[in-house]
Short mmCIF file of C-alpha atoms in Angstrom, two decimals:
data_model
loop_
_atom_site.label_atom_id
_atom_site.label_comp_id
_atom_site.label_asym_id
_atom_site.label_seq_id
_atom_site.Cartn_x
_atom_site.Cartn_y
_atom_site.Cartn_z
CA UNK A 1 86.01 80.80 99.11
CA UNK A 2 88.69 78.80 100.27
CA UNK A 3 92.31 80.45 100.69
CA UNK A 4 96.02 79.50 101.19
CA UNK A 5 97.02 80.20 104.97
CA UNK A 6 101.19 80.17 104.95
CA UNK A 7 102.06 77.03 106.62
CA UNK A 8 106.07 75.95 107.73
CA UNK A 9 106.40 72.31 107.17
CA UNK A 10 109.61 70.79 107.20
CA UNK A 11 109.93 71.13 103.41
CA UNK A 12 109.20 74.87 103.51
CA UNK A 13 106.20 75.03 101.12
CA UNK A 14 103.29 75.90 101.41
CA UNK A 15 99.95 73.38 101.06
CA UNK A 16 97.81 74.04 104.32
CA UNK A 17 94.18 74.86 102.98
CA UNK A 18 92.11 77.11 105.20
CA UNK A 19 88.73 76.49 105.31
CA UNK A 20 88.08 79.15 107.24
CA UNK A 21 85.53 79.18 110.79
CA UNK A 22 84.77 75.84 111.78
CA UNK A 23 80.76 75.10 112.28
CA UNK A 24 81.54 75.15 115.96
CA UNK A 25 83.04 78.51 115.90
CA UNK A 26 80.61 80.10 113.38
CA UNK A 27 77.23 78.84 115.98
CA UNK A 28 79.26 80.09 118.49
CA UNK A 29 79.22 83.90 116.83
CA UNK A 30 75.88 83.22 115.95
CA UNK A 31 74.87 82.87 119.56
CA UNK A 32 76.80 86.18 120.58
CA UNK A 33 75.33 87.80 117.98
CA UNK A 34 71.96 86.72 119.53
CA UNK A 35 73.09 87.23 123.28
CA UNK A 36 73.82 90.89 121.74
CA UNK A 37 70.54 91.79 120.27
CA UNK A 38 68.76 90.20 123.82
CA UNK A 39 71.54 92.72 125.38
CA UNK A 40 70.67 95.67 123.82
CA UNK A 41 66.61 94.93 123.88
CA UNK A 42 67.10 95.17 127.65
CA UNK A 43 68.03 98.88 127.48
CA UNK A 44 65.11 99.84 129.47
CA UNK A 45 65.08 97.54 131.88
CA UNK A 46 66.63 98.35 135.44
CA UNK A 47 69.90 96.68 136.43
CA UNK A 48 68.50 94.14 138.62
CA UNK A 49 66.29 93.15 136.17
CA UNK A 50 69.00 92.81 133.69
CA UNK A 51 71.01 90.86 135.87
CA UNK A 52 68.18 88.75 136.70
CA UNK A 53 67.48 88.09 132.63
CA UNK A 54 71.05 87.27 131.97
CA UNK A 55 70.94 84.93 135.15
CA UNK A 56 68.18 83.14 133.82
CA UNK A 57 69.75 82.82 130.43
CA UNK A 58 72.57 81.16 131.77
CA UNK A 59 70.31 78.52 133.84
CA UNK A 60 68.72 77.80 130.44
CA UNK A 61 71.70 77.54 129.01
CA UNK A 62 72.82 75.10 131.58
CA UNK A 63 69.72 72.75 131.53
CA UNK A 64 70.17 72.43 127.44
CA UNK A 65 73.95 70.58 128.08
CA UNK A 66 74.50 67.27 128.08
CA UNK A 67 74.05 65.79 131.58
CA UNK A 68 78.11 65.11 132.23
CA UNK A 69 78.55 68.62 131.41
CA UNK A 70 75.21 70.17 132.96
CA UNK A 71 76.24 68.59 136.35
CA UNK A 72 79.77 70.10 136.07
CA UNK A 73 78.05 73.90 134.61
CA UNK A 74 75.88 73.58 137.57
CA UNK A 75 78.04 73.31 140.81
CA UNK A 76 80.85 75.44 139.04
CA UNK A 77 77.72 78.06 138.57
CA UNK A 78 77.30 77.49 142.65
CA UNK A 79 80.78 77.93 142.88
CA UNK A 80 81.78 81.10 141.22
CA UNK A 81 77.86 82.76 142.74
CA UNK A 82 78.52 81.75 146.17
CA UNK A 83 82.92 82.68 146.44
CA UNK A 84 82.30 85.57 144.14
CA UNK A 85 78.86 87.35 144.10
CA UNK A 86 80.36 90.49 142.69
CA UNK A 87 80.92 88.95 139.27
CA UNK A 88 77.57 88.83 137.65
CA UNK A 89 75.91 85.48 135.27
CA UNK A 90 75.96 86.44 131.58
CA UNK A 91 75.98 84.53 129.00
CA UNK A 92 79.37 84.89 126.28
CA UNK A 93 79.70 83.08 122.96
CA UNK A 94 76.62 80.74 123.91
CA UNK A 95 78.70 79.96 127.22
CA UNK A 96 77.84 80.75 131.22
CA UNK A 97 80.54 83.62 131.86
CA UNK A 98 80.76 85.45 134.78
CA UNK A 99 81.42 89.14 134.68
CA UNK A 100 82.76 92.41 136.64
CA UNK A 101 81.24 95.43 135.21
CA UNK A 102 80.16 93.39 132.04
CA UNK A 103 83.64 92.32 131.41
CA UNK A 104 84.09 88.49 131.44
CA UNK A 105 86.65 87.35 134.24
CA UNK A 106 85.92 83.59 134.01
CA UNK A 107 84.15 81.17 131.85
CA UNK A 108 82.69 77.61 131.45
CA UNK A 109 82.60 75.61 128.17
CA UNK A 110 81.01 72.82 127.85
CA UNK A 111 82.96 69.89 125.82
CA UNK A 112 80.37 69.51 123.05
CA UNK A 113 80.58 73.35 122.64
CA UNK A 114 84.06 72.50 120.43
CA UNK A 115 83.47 69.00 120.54
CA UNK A 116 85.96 68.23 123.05
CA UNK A 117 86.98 65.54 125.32
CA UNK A 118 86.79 67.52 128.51
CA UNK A 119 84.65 71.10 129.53
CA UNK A 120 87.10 73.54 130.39
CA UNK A 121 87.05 76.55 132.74
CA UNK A 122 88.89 79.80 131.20
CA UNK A 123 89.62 82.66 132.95
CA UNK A 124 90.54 85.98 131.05
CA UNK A 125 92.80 88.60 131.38
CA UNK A 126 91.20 90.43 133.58
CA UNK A 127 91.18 87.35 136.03
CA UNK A 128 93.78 88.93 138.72
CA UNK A 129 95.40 84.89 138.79
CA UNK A 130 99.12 86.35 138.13
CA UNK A 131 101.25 84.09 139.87
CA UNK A 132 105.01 85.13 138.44
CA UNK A 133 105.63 85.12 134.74
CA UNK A 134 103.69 82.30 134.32
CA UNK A 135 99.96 81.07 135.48
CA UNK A 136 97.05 78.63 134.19
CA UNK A 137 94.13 80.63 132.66
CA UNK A 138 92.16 77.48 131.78
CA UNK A 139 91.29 73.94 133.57
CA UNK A 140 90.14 70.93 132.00
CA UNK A 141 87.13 69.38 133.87
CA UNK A 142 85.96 65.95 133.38
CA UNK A 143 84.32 65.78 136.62
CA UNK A 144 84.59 67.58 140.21
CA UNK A 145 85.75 66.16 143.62
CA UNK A 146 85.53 67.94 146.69
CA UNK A 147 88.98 69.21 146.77
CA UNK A 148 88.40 70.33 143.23
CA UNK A 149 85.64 72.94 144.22
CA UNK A 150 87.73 73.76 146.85
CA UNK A 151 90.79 74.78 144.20
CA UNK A 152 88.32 76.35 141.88
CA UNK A 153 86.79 78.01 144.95
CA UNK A 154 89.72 79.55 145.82
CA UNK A 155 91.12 80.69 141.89
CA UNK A 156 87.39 82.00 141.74
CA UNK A 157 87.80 84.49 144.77
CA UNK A 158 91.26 85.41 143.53
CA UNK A 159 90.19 85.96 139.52
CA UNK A 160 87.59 88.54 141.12
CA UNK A 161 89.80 90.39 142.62
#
């Protein structure tokens, strides 16, 4: 059922309607609800197999994009396994993610995941990117030249840490 969310409009009152998740966002719980159950149904399994599974996961994941953003997914999946093999495939929300101890350092979303104009790759905070009081934890990607592997090369190996 719908609700009033407070909105400040110049006039001060307030008419915003929330409608609450969008479609996007409620497929995209659905899928890490999914990812969850696949998680915990590999309790038995040894690591490497469970790193293996989630690795594959993510390649399937990959081959069901669009081809724009499979091509981008693809070489920024090269990217982040060859600069930072410690962080480990994994799938998070229904998007490749790349982990350290199965926390998610860095991320890609495809643009048709929120029905966007561009992918984006998102780092979290656990990403070790500080750079002052302020840094970038996200980069729009329409497509990749060779001195943009090289940048996201580099914010890979410093994310990990």
């Amino acid at each position: 059922m719908p609700t009033r969310k407070p909105s400040t409009e110049k006039s001060g009152t307030t008419s915003e309607l929330y409608e609450g998740f969008t479609a996007e966002e409620r497929a995209a719980m659905k899928e890490h609800a999914r990812e969850q159950k696949k998680t915990a149904a590999r309790r038995g399994s040894s690591r490497a197999e469970k790193e293996a599974a989630a690795e594959r996961d993510v390649l399937a994941k990959i081959a069901e994009m669009p081809e724009a953003d499979r091509a981008l997914a693809e070489r920024v999946h090269a990217i982040v396994s060859t600069a930072a093999p410690g962080l480990k495939a994994k799938l998070w929300y229904g998007m490749p993610a790349y982990a350290r101890d199965g926390k998610v350092v860095c991320h890609f979303q495809d643009a048709k995941k929120f029905n966007t104009r561009y992918a984006t790759l998102g780092f979290s905070d656990l990403a070790a990117l500080d750079d002052g009081t302020m840094w970038p934890v996200a980069y729009a990607l329409r497509e990749l030249t060779p001195a943009d592997e090289q940048r996201i090369t580099a914010l890979v190996k410093k994310a990990a840490g």
